[in-house]
Amino acid sequence: MKEATQAEINIGMIGHVDHGKTSLVQALTGKWADTHSEELKKGISIRLGYADASFYRCENCKGSESYSNKEKCPNCGKKGTLLRKVSFVDAPGHETLMATMLSGASLMHGAILVIAANEHCPQPRTVEHLMALSITDTKDIIVVQNKIDLVSKEAAEENFKQIKGFLKDYGYESAPIIPIAAHFGTNVDLLIETIEKTIKTPKFDSSKELKMYVVRSFDVNKPGTKPSELNGGVIGGSILQGELIEGSEIEITPGLEDKNILTKAVALSVSEGRIRKAKPGGLIAVQTLLDPNLTKSDLMRGQIVSKTGKMPAPTRQLRLEVYALKRLLSKSLGEVKVNDLLVLTVGTMTGVGNVVKQSGKNEFEVALKNSVVIEKGQKVAISKRDGSSWRLAAYGISK
Ligand code: ZN
């Protein structure tokens, strides 16, 4: 079997719910990995809520028209040159799923912020998603002004001005804005060109110790599979540094009930099939020897995969230097006080905890209900309750 290719980077699809992220991914990739029957047959599912796309450039054509997601140029039919393979990662825009978006943000190397031209900009969730990216230091973003087919020219121009002002308020004024009608495929070639020019593949250091963030996990077995034929639990995520070779021993921390997990990376795969070696960049799935009950329903989300004994010990006590986020919405939300109940996002892990002590001007100690693995200087997203929902309020730097 021909070995598959891992995507170089993860590009987040962010923005308010219903602003057209799914149809945009479909236009960019020609598919959406929401159906997993094919992967299930292979025994390894790629249920990461993502889709890979390969971008090509035709030497025969000029300008944006030379960019496409097909090897055979849609304009002239010539065979194009492969530029790059990328993963698009969906960030759910629903109110309750901000924690999922935040944990996904730590895997994004760049993002496409989708804004609907037929609604006022910014919508609350749009602001929050952009702030989440600023916490994870994601700088390469592209704004898609979607659904331009639904508004008049004047309304589109007014909406464009709102987007410009909003981006300036949050320090992203240099982000390109591409008008799109995703349903009709209008300007998709221009968007591909902009992605290639704006969202660069970062320099990864594969000589460092392995560190992989887990963002999903699942049981790939069909109900009723005989115990002897069961596939081991599958975890999915992205490698931040180092590399992972098929067959190697791995440690999963903080593990379950404060006990780290030792297992083996039996098989590695991307959406197109198996790979032998995974490197930093696009999302991968790792089949382990674990009981699939341990990995079903994203139970492993937030865990870190490394070589044995290479990660800091898990902890429930954090000392954080806290900074409020600039926001257009309720201003008091960014303040952190003793006894506050917080939701922290540490890498892809979510932790609930209380502020137990103020130990400096903006330094706080937080006691978490579950363990996290954190490194000194690591940034943590802090969410606070605001009425009936949790809102991104501040960020902390681990001391
Ligand atoms: Zn061509």
GROMACS .gro file of C-alpha atoms and ligand atoms in nm:
model
  400
    1MET     CA    1   0.000   0.000   0.000
    2LYS     CA    2   0.125   0.347  -0.092
    3GLU     CA    3   0.203   0.553   0.215
    4ALA     CA    4  -0.023   0.854   0.268
    5THR     CA    5   0.104   1.209   0.315
    6GLN     CA    6   0.055   1.401   0.637
    7ALA     CA    7  -0.072   1.758   0.602
    8GLU     CA    8   0.185   2.028   0.683
    9ILE     CA    9  -0.039   2.248   0.894
   10ASN     CA   10  -0.377   2.280   1.061
   11ILE     CA   11  -0.589   2.573   0.954
   12GLY     CA   12  -0.877   2.650   1.189
   13MET     CA   13  -1.219   2.739   1.053
   14ILE     CA   14  -1.350   2.985   1.306
   15GLY     CA   15  -1.640   3.224   1.342
   16HIS     CA   16  -1.999   3.252   1.451
   17VAL     CA   17  -2.229   2.953   1.406
   18ASP     CA   18  -2.424   2.955   1.077
   19HIS     CA   19  -2.180   3.187   0.907
   20GLY     CA   20  -2.106   2.912   0.657
   21LYS     CA   21  -1.792   2.733   0.779
   22THR     CA   22  -1.903   2.388   0.665
   23SER     CA   23  -1.994   2.494   0.311
   24LEU     CA   24  -1.663   2.678   0.288
   25VAL     CA   25  -1.467   2.367   0.388
   26GLN     CA   26  -1.661   2.173   0.128
   27ALA     CA   27  -1.571   2.432  -0.136
   28LEU     CA   28  -1.203   2.430  -0.034
   29THR     CA   29  -1.162   2.054  -0.014
   30GLY     CA   30  -1.440   1.910  -0.223
   31LYS     CA   31  -1.527   1.694   0.077
   32TRP     CA   32  -1.600   1.700   0.445
   33ALA     CA   33  -1.479   1.424   0.673
   34ASP     CA   34  -1.808   1.385   0.852
   35THR     CA   35  -1.875   1.044   0.706
   36HIS     CA   36  -1.643   0.781   0.840
   37SER     CA   37  -1.768   0.459   0.690
   38GLU     CA   38  -1.457   0.425   0.473
   39GLU     CA   39  -1.222   0.480   0.770
   40LEU     CA   40  -1.420   0.242   0.985
   41LYS     CA   41  -1.354  -0.031   0.731
   42LYS     CA   42  -0.983   0.034   0.763
   43GLY     CA   43  -1.015  -0.002   1.140
   44ILE     CA   44  -0.896   0.349   1.207
   45SER     CA   45  -1.134   0.636   1.201
   46ILE     CA   46  -1.035   0.994   1.144
   47ARG     CA   47  -1.319   1.145   1.335
   48LEU     CA   48  -1.134   1.463   1.413
   49GLY     CA   49  -1.384   1.701   1.257
   50TYR     CA   50  -1.140   1.792   0.988
   51ALA     CA   51  -1.078   1.756   0.620
   52ASP     CA   52  -0.753   1.760   0.428
   53ALA     CA   53  -0.701   1.949   0.105
   54SER     CA   54  -0.415   1.951  -0.143
   55PHE     CA   55  -0.348   2.275  -0.325
   56TYR     CA   56  -0.203   2.286  -0.676
   57ARG     CA   57  -0.075   2.551  -0.909
   58CYS     CA   58  -0.101   2.535  -1.287
   59GLU     CA   59   0.206   2.664  -1.475
   60ASN     CA   60  -0.008   2.727  -1.782
   61CYS     CA   61  -0.253   2.968  -1.617
   62LYS     CA   62  -0.202   3.310  -1.460
   63GLY     CA   63  -0.310   3.485  -1.138
   64SER     CA   64  -0.562   3.339  -0.897
   65GLU     CA   65  -0.699   3.113  -1.170
   66SER     CA   66  -0.379   2.908  -1.154
   67TYR     CA   67  -0.463   2.795  -0.796
   68SER     CA   68  -0.696   2.505  -0.728
   69ASN     CA   69  -0.756   2.197  -0.513
   70LYS     CA   70  -0.740   1.965  -0.815
   71GLU     CA   71  -0.431   1.813  -0.969
   72LYS     CA   72  -0.585   1.862  -1.312
   73CYS     CA   73  -0.628   2.237  -1.369
   74PRO     CA   74  -1.002   2.323  -1.382
   75ASN     CA   75  -0.930   2.595  -1.644
   76CYS     CA   76  -0.700   2.434  -1.898
   77GLY     CA   77  -0.686   2.070  -1.797
   78LYS     CA   78  -0.307   2.060  -1.757
   79LYS     CA   79  -0.147   1.875  -1.466
   80GLY     CA   80  -0.060   2.120  -1.188
   81THR     CA   81   0.223   2.120  -0.932
   82LEU     CA   82   0.140   2.022  -0.574
   83LEU     CA   83   0.202   2.320  -0.345
   84ARG     CA   84   0.098   2.188  -0.007
   85LYS     CA   85  -0.136   1.959   0.180
   86VAL     CA   86  -0.326   2.123   0.468
   87SER     CA   87  -0.581   2.015   0.729
   88PHE     CA   88  -0.887   2.228   0.795
   89VAL     CA   89  -1.000   2.198   1.154
   90ASP     CA   90  -1.355   2.293   1.236
   91ALA     CA   91  -1.418   2.499   1.547
   92PRO     CA   92  -1.776   2.461   1.665
   93GLY     CA   93  -1.944   2.800   1.693
   94HIS     CA   94  -2.206   2.694   1.946
   95GLU     CA   95  -2.226   2.873   2.278
   96THR     CA   96  -2.168   2.561   2.485
   97LEU     CA   97  -1.873   2.438   2.284
   98MET     CA   98  -1.630   2.726   2.340
   99ALA     CA   99  -1.412   2.485   2.539
  100THR     CA  100  -1.385   2.266   2.229
  101MET     CA  101  -1.288   2.566   2.019
  102LEU     CA  102  -1.028   2.675   2.273
  103SER     CA  103  -0.869   2.333   2.289
  104GLY     CA  104  -0.873   2.319   1.908
  105ALA     CA  105  -0.708   2.662   1.891
  106SER     CA  106  -0.391   2.523   2.044
  107LEU     CA  107  -0.348   2.305   1.734
  108MET     CA  108  -0.407   2.579   1.476
  109HIS     CA  109  -0.114   2.722   1.283
  110GLY     CA  110  -0.335   2.973   1.109
  111ALA     CA  111  -0.706   3.036   1.072
  112ILE     CA  112  -0.983   3.141   0.843
  113LEU     CA  113  -1.233   3.363   1.018
  114VAL     CA  114  -1.568   3.327   0.847
  115ILE     CA  115  -1.797   3.629   0.871
  116ALA     CA  116  -2.141   3.636   0.709
  117ALA     CA  117  -2.193   3.947   0.495
  118ASN     CA  118  -2.564   3.954   0.579
  119GLU     CA  119  -2.516   4.007   0.955
  120HIS     CA  120  -2.369   4.284   1.166
  121CYS     CA  121  -1.999   4.237   1.243
  122PRO     CA  122  -1.876   4.146   1.497
  123GLN     CA  123  -2.106   3.884   1.645
  124PRO     CA  124  -2.011   3.792   2.006
  125ARG     CA  125  -1.869   3.452   1.910
  126THR     CA  126  -1.660   3.610   1.633
  127VAL     CA  127  -1.489   3.830   1.892
  128GLU     CA  128  -1.429   3.537   2.123
  129HIS     CA  129  -1.280   3.318   1.852
  130LEU     CA  130  -1.042   3.592   1.742
  131MET     CA  131  -0.932   3.647   2.102
  132ALA     CA  132  -0.874   3.274   2.146
  133LEU     CA  133  -0.633   3.291   1.852
  134SER     CA  134  -0.449   3.586   2.003
  135ILE     CA  135  -0.393   3.380   2.321
  136THR     CA  136  -0.239   3.095   2.125
  137ASP     CA  137  -0.028   3.347   1.928
  138THR     CA  138  -0.189   3.251   1.598
  139LYS     CA  139  -0.104   3.546   1.380
  140ASP     CA  140  -0.170   3.428   1.024
  141ILE     CA  141  -0.539   3.475   0.967
  142ILE     CA  142  -0.758   3.534   0.663
  143VAL     CA  143  -1.108   3.675   0.686
  144VAL     CA  144  -1.369   3.532   0.456
  145GLN     CA  145  -1.664   3.761   0.399
  146ASN     CA  146  -1.910   3.488   0.314
  147LYS     CA  147  -2.259   3.492   0.161
  148ILE     CA  148  -2.194   3.798  -0.055
  149ASP     CA  149  -2.452   3.658  -0.294
  150LEU     CA  150  -2.722   3.732  -0.034
  151VAL     CA  151  -2.662   4.108  -0.001
  152SER     CA  152  -2.660   4.418  -0.219
  153LYS     CA  153  -2.331   4.580  -0.325
  154GLU     CA  154  -2.389   4.865  -0.077
  155ALA     CA  155  -2.460   4.627   0.212
  156ALA     CA  156  -2.149   4.425   0.128
  157GLU     CA  157  -1.938   4.743   0.135
  158GLU     CA  158  -2.087   4.849   0.469
  159ASN     CA  159  -2.018   4.502   0.614
  160PHE     CA  160  -1.663   4.518   0.476
  161LYS     CA  161  -1.609   4.847   0.666
  162GLN     CA  162  -1.737   4.685   0.987
  163ILE     CA  163  -1.495   4.395   0.941
  164LYS     CA  164  -1.204   4.635   0.881
  165GLY     CA  165  -1.284   4.829   1.200
  166PHE     CA  166  -1.325   4.510   1.403
  167LEU     CA  167  -0.991   4.367   1.284
  168LYS     CA  168  -0.816   4.693   1.369
  169ASP     CA  169  -0.964   4.688   1.722
  170TYR     CA  170  -0.803   4.348   1.783
  171GLY     CA  171  -0.468   4.399   1.617
  172TYR     CA  172  -0.537   4.196   1.302
  173GLU     CA  173  -0.564   4.492   1.061
  174SER     CA  174  -0.326   4.334   0.812
  175ALA     CA  175  -0.542   4.023   0.767
  176PRO     CA  176  -0.665   3.990   0.408
  177ILE     CA  177  -1.044   3.996   0.358
  178ILE     CA  178  -1.177   3.778   0.076
  179PRO     CA  179  -1.540   3.808  -0.039
  180ILE     CA  180  -1.682   3.464  -0.110
  181ALA     CA  181  -2.004   3.293  -0.207
  182ALA     CA  182  -1.908   2.946  -0.084
  183HIS     CA  183  -2.225   2.781  -0.218
  184PHE     CA  184  -2.133   2.886  -0.571
  185GLY     CA  185  -1.759   2.840  -0.541
  186THR     CA  186  -1.703   3.210  -0.620
  187ASN     CA  187  -1.349   3.330  -0.541
  188VAL     CA  188  -1.240   2.995  -0.398
  189ASP     CA  189  -0.930   3.008  -0.623
  190LEU     CA  190  -0.847   3.353  -0.482
  191LEU     CA  191  -0.887   3.215  -0.130
  192ILE     CA  192  -0.651   2.925  -0.204
  193GLU     CA  193  -0.395   3.170  -0.341
  194THR     CA  194  -0.435   3.385  -0.027
  195ILE     CA  195  -0.393   3.082   0.201
  196GLU     CA  196  -0.073   2.987   0.020
  197LYS     CA  197   0.062   3.342   0.054
  198THR     CA  198  -0.058   3.423   0.407
  199ILE     CA  199  -0.057   3.109   0.622
  200LYS     CA  200   0.299   2.983   0.621
  201THR     CA  201   0.412   2.641   0.738
  202PRO     CA  202   0.609   2.712   1.058
  203LYS     CA  203   0.958   2.573   1.106
  204PHE     CA  204   0.914   2.261   1.318
  205ASP     CA  205   1.192   2.104   1.519
  206SER     CA  206   1.159   1.728   1.490
  207SER     CA  207   1.482   1.674   1.686
  208LYS     CA  208   1.309   1.780   2.010
  209GLU     CA  209   1.131   1.540   2.246
  210LEU     CA  210   0.792   1.421   2.123
  211LYS     CA  211   0.494   1.623   2.243
  212MET     CA  212   0.151   1.561   2.094
  213TYR     CA  213  -0.176   1.721   2.201
  214VAL     CA  214  -0.477   1.493   2.193
  215VAL     CA  215  -0.796   1.661   2.076
  216ARG     CA  216  -1.020   1.363   2.003
  217SER     CA  217  -1.035   0.996   2.087
  218PHE     CA  218  -1.266   0.717   1.985
  219ASP     CA  219  -1.355   0.352   1.966
  220VAL     CA  220  -1.341   0.238   1.602
  221ASN     CA  221  -1.501  -0.101   1.660
  222LYS     CA  222  -1.849  -0.180   1.538
  223PRO     CA  223  -2.091  -0.291   1.811
  224GLY     CA  224  -2.080  -0.668   1.858
  225THR     CA  225  -1.719  -0.715   1.748
  226LYS     CA  226  -1.566  -1.029   1.901
  227PRO     CA  227  -1.316  -0.945   2.180
  228SER     CA  228  -1.036  -1.118   1.989
  229GLU     CA  229  -1.100  -0.894   1.687
  230LEU     CA  230  -1.125  -0.563   1.873
  231ASN     CA  231  -0.906  -0.276   1.755
  232GLY     CA  232  -0.728  -0.081   2.027
  233GLY     CA  233  -0.840   0.268   2.124
  234VAL     CA  234  -0.760   0.550   1.882
  235ILE     CA  235  -0.643   0.898   1.980
  236GLY     CA  236  -0.621   1.191   1.743
  237GLY     CA  237  -0.436   1.517   1.758
  238SER     CA  238  -0.136   1.707   1.645
  239ILE     CA  239   0.236   1.680   1.718
  240LEU     CA  240   0.385   2.007   1.845
  241GLN     CA  241   0.745   1.892   1.845
  242GLY     CA  242   0.947   1.578   1.791
  243GLU     CA  243   0.829   1.284   1.584
  244LEU     CA  244   0.637   0.964   1.637
  245ILE     CA  245   0.731   0.641   1.465
  246GLU     CA  246   0.489   0.354   1.421
  247GLY     CA  247   0.545   0.086   1.682
  248SER     CA  248   0.705   0.310   1.947
  249GLU     CA  249   0.622   0.306   2.316
  250ILE     CA  250   0.433   0.613   2.433
  251GLU     CA  251   0.324   0.769   2.760
  252ILE     CA  252  -0.008   0.950   2.794
  253THR     CA  253  -0.027   1.214   3.067
  254PRO     CA  254  -0.188   1.326   3.294
  255GLY     CA  255  -0.357   0.992   3.228
  256LEU     CA  256  -0.666   0.873   3.406
  257GLU     CA  257  -0.736   0.913   3.778
  258ASP     CA  258  -0.389   1.061   3.825
  259LYS     CA  259  -0.216   0.762   3.675
  260ASN     CA  260  -0.018   0.799   3.354
  261ILE     CA  261  -0.084   0.550   3.077
  262LEU     CA  262   0.184   0.351   2.899
  263THR     CA  263   0.099   0.199   2.565
  264LYS     CA  264   0.221   0.156   2.210
  265ALA     CA  265   0.152   0.352   1.891
  266VAL     CA  266   0.049   0.047   1.689
  267ALA     CA  267  -0.054   0.237   1.377
  268LEU     CA  268  -0.047   0.596   1.257
  269SER     CA  269  -0.278   0.740   0.997
  270VAL     CA  270  -0.410   1.048   0.824
  271SER     CA  271  -0.736   1.077   0.630
  272GLU     CA  272  -0.597   0.906   0.319
  273GLY     CA  273  -0.443   0.614   0.498
  274ARG     CA  274  -0.144   0.485   0.693
  275ILE     CA  275   0.181   0.669   0.758
  276ARG     CA  276   0.493   0.520   0.918
  277LYS     CA  277   0.624   0.835   1.080
  278ALA     CA  278   0.431   1.139   1.201
  279LYS     CA  279   0.585   1.481   1.235
  280PRO     CA  280   0.470   1.818   1.370
  281GLY     CA  281   0.192   1.973   1.165
  282GLY     CA  282  -0.134   1.824   1.037
  283LEU     CA  283  -0.367   1.611   1.245
  284ILE     CA  284  -0.298   1.241   1.286
  285ALA     CA  285  -0.472   0.942   1.440
  286VAL     CA  286  -0.281   0.697   1.657
  287GLN     CA  287  -0.410   0.348   1.719
  288THR     CA  288  -0.296   0.217   2.056
  289LEU     CA  289  -0.320  -0.106   2.253
  290LEU     CA  290  -0.562   0.059   2.497
  291ASP     CA  291  -0.903  -0.078   2.582
  292PRO     CA  292  -1.132   0.110   2.339
  293ASN     CA  293  -1.356   0.191   2.637
  294LEU     CA  294  -1.086   0.430   2.755
  295THR     CA  295  -1.081   0.622   2.428
  296LYS     CA  296  -1.449   0.630   2.331
  297SER     CA  297  -1.639   0.963   2.311
  298ASP     CA  298  -1.329   1.186   2.328
  299LEU     CA  299  -1.241   1.063   2.679
  300MET     CA  300  -0.873   1.123   2.602
  301ARG     CA  301  -0.914   1.482   2.489
  302GLY     CA  302  -0.660   1.707   2.656
  303GLN     CA  303  -0.400   1.437   2.718
  304ILE     CA  304  -0.039   1.470   2.606
  305VAL     CA  305   0.149   1.197   2.423
  306SER     CA  306   0.524   1.179   2.481
  307LYS     CA  307   0.805   0.934   2.533
  308THR     CA  308   0.808   0.786   2.884
  309GLY     CA  309   0.910   1.028   3.160
  310LYS     CA  310   0.968   1.330   2.936
  311MET     CA  311   0.681   1.555   3.044
  312PRO     CA  312   0.652   1.760   3.367
  313ALA     CA  313   0.458   1.588   3.647
  314PRO     CA  314   0.081   1.649   3.634
  315THR     CA  315  -0.046   1.906   3.883
  316ARG     CA  316  -0.369   2.048   4.023
  317GLN     CA  317  -0.209   2.361   4.168
  318LEU     CA  318  -0.137   2.639   3.921
  319ARG     CA  319   0.023   2.977   3.978
  320LEU     CA  320  -0.074   3.216   3.701
  321GLU     CA  321   0.004   3.571   3.603
  322VAL     CA  322  -0.337   3.686   3.481
  323TYR     CA  323  -0.413   3.937   3.205
  324ALA     CA  324  -0.765   4.052   3.120
  325LEU     CA  325  -0.862   4.037   2.754
  326LYS     CA  326  -0.959   4.351   2.578
  327ARG     CA  327  -1.318   4.310   2.480
  328LEU     CA  328  -1.608   4.506   2.343
  329LEU     CA  329  -1.853   4.320   2.565
  330SER     CA  330  -1.892   4.324   2.945
  331LYS     CA  331  -1.578   4.485   3.082
  332SER     CA  332  -1.580   4.339   3.436
  333LEU     CA  333  -1.551   3.987   3.293
  334GLY     CA  334  -1.174   4.010   3.262
  335GLU     CA  335  -1.120   4.061   3.636
  336VAL     CA  336  -1.013   3.758   3.837
  337LYS     CA  337  -1.070   3.746   4.215
  338VAL     CA  338  -1.021   3.499   4.499
  339ASN     CA  339  -1.302   3.238   4.510
  340ASP     CA  340  -1.384   3.283   4.140
  341LEU     CA  341  -1.476   2.964   3.961
  342LEU     CA  342  -1.273   2.938   3.639
  343VAL     CA  343  -1.247   2.708   3.342
  344LEU     CA  344  -0.888   2.686   3.224
  345THR     CA  345  -0.775   2.557   2.887
  346VAL     CA  346  -0.422   2.421   2.910
  347GLY     CA  347  -0.315   2.298   2.568
  348THR     CA  348  -0.612   2.086   2.465
  349MET     CA  349  -0.705   2.006   2.827
  350THR     CA  350  -0.995   2.173   3.004
  351GLY     CA  351  -0.981   2.212   3.382
  352VAL     CA  352  -1.232   2.352   3.629
  353GLY     CA  353  -1.097   2.519   3.938
  354ASN     CA  354  -1.120   2.784   4.208
  355VAL     CA  355  -0.899   3.084   4.267
  356VAL     CA  356  -0.765   3.010   4.616
  357LYS     CA  357  -0.517   3.291   4.669
  358GLN     CA  358  -0.387   3.616   4.527
  359SER     CA  359  -0.010   3.599   4.554
  360GLY     CA  360   0.087   3.916   4.369
  361LYS     CA  361  -0.058   4.216   4.187
  362ASN     CA  362  -0.197   4.004   3.904
  363GLU     CA  363  -0.074   3.667   4.028
  364PHE     CA  364  -0.323   3.403   4.139
  365GLU     CA  365  -0.318   3.048   4.265
  366VAL     CA  366  -0.580   2.817   4.119
  367ALA     CA  367  -0.679   2.476   4.257
  368LEU     CA  368  -0.807   2.251   3.982
  369LYS     CA  369  -1.044   1.956   4.019
  370ASN     CA  370  -0.845   1.755   3.765
  371SER     CA  371  -0.475   1.730   3.686
  372VAL     CA  372  -0.308   1.906   3.396
  373VAL     CA  373   0.038   1.893   3.248
  374ILE     CA  374   0.180   2.242   3.215
  375GLU     CA  375   0.520   2.392   3.139
  376LYS     CA  376   0.662   2.714   3.284
  377GLY     CA  377   0.569   3.013   3.070
  378GLN     CA  378   0.283   2.830   2.899
  379LYS     CA  379  -0.025   3.038   2.821
  380VAL     CA  380  -0.362   2.929   2.956
  381ALA     CA  381  -0.704   3.053   2.841
  382ILE     CA  382  -0.931   3.155   3.129
  383SER     CA  383  -1.311   3.141   3.093
  384LYS     CA  384  -1.557   3.277   3.344
  385ARG     CA  385  -1.928   3.234   3.391
  386ASP     CA  386  -2.133   3.515   3.245
  387GLY     CA  387  -2.500   3.457   3.312
  388SER     CA  388  -2.584   3.115   3.175
  389SER     CA  389  -2.272   3.066   2.964
  390TRP     CA  390  -1.894   3.051   2.995
  391ARG     CA  391  -1.702   3.327   2.822
  392LEU     CA  392  -1.339   3.365   2.742
  393ALA     CA  393  -1.231   3.636   2.987
  394ALA     CA  394  -0.856   3.643   3.039
  395TYR     CA  395  -0.537   3.451   2.992
  396GLY     CA  396  -0.272   3.341   3.234
  397ILE     CA  397   0.097   3.263   3.207
  398SER     CA  398   0.217   2.970   3.416
  399LYS     CA  399   0.476   3.069   3.679
  400ZN      ZN  400  -0.434   2.582  -1.610
   0.00000   0.00000   0.00000
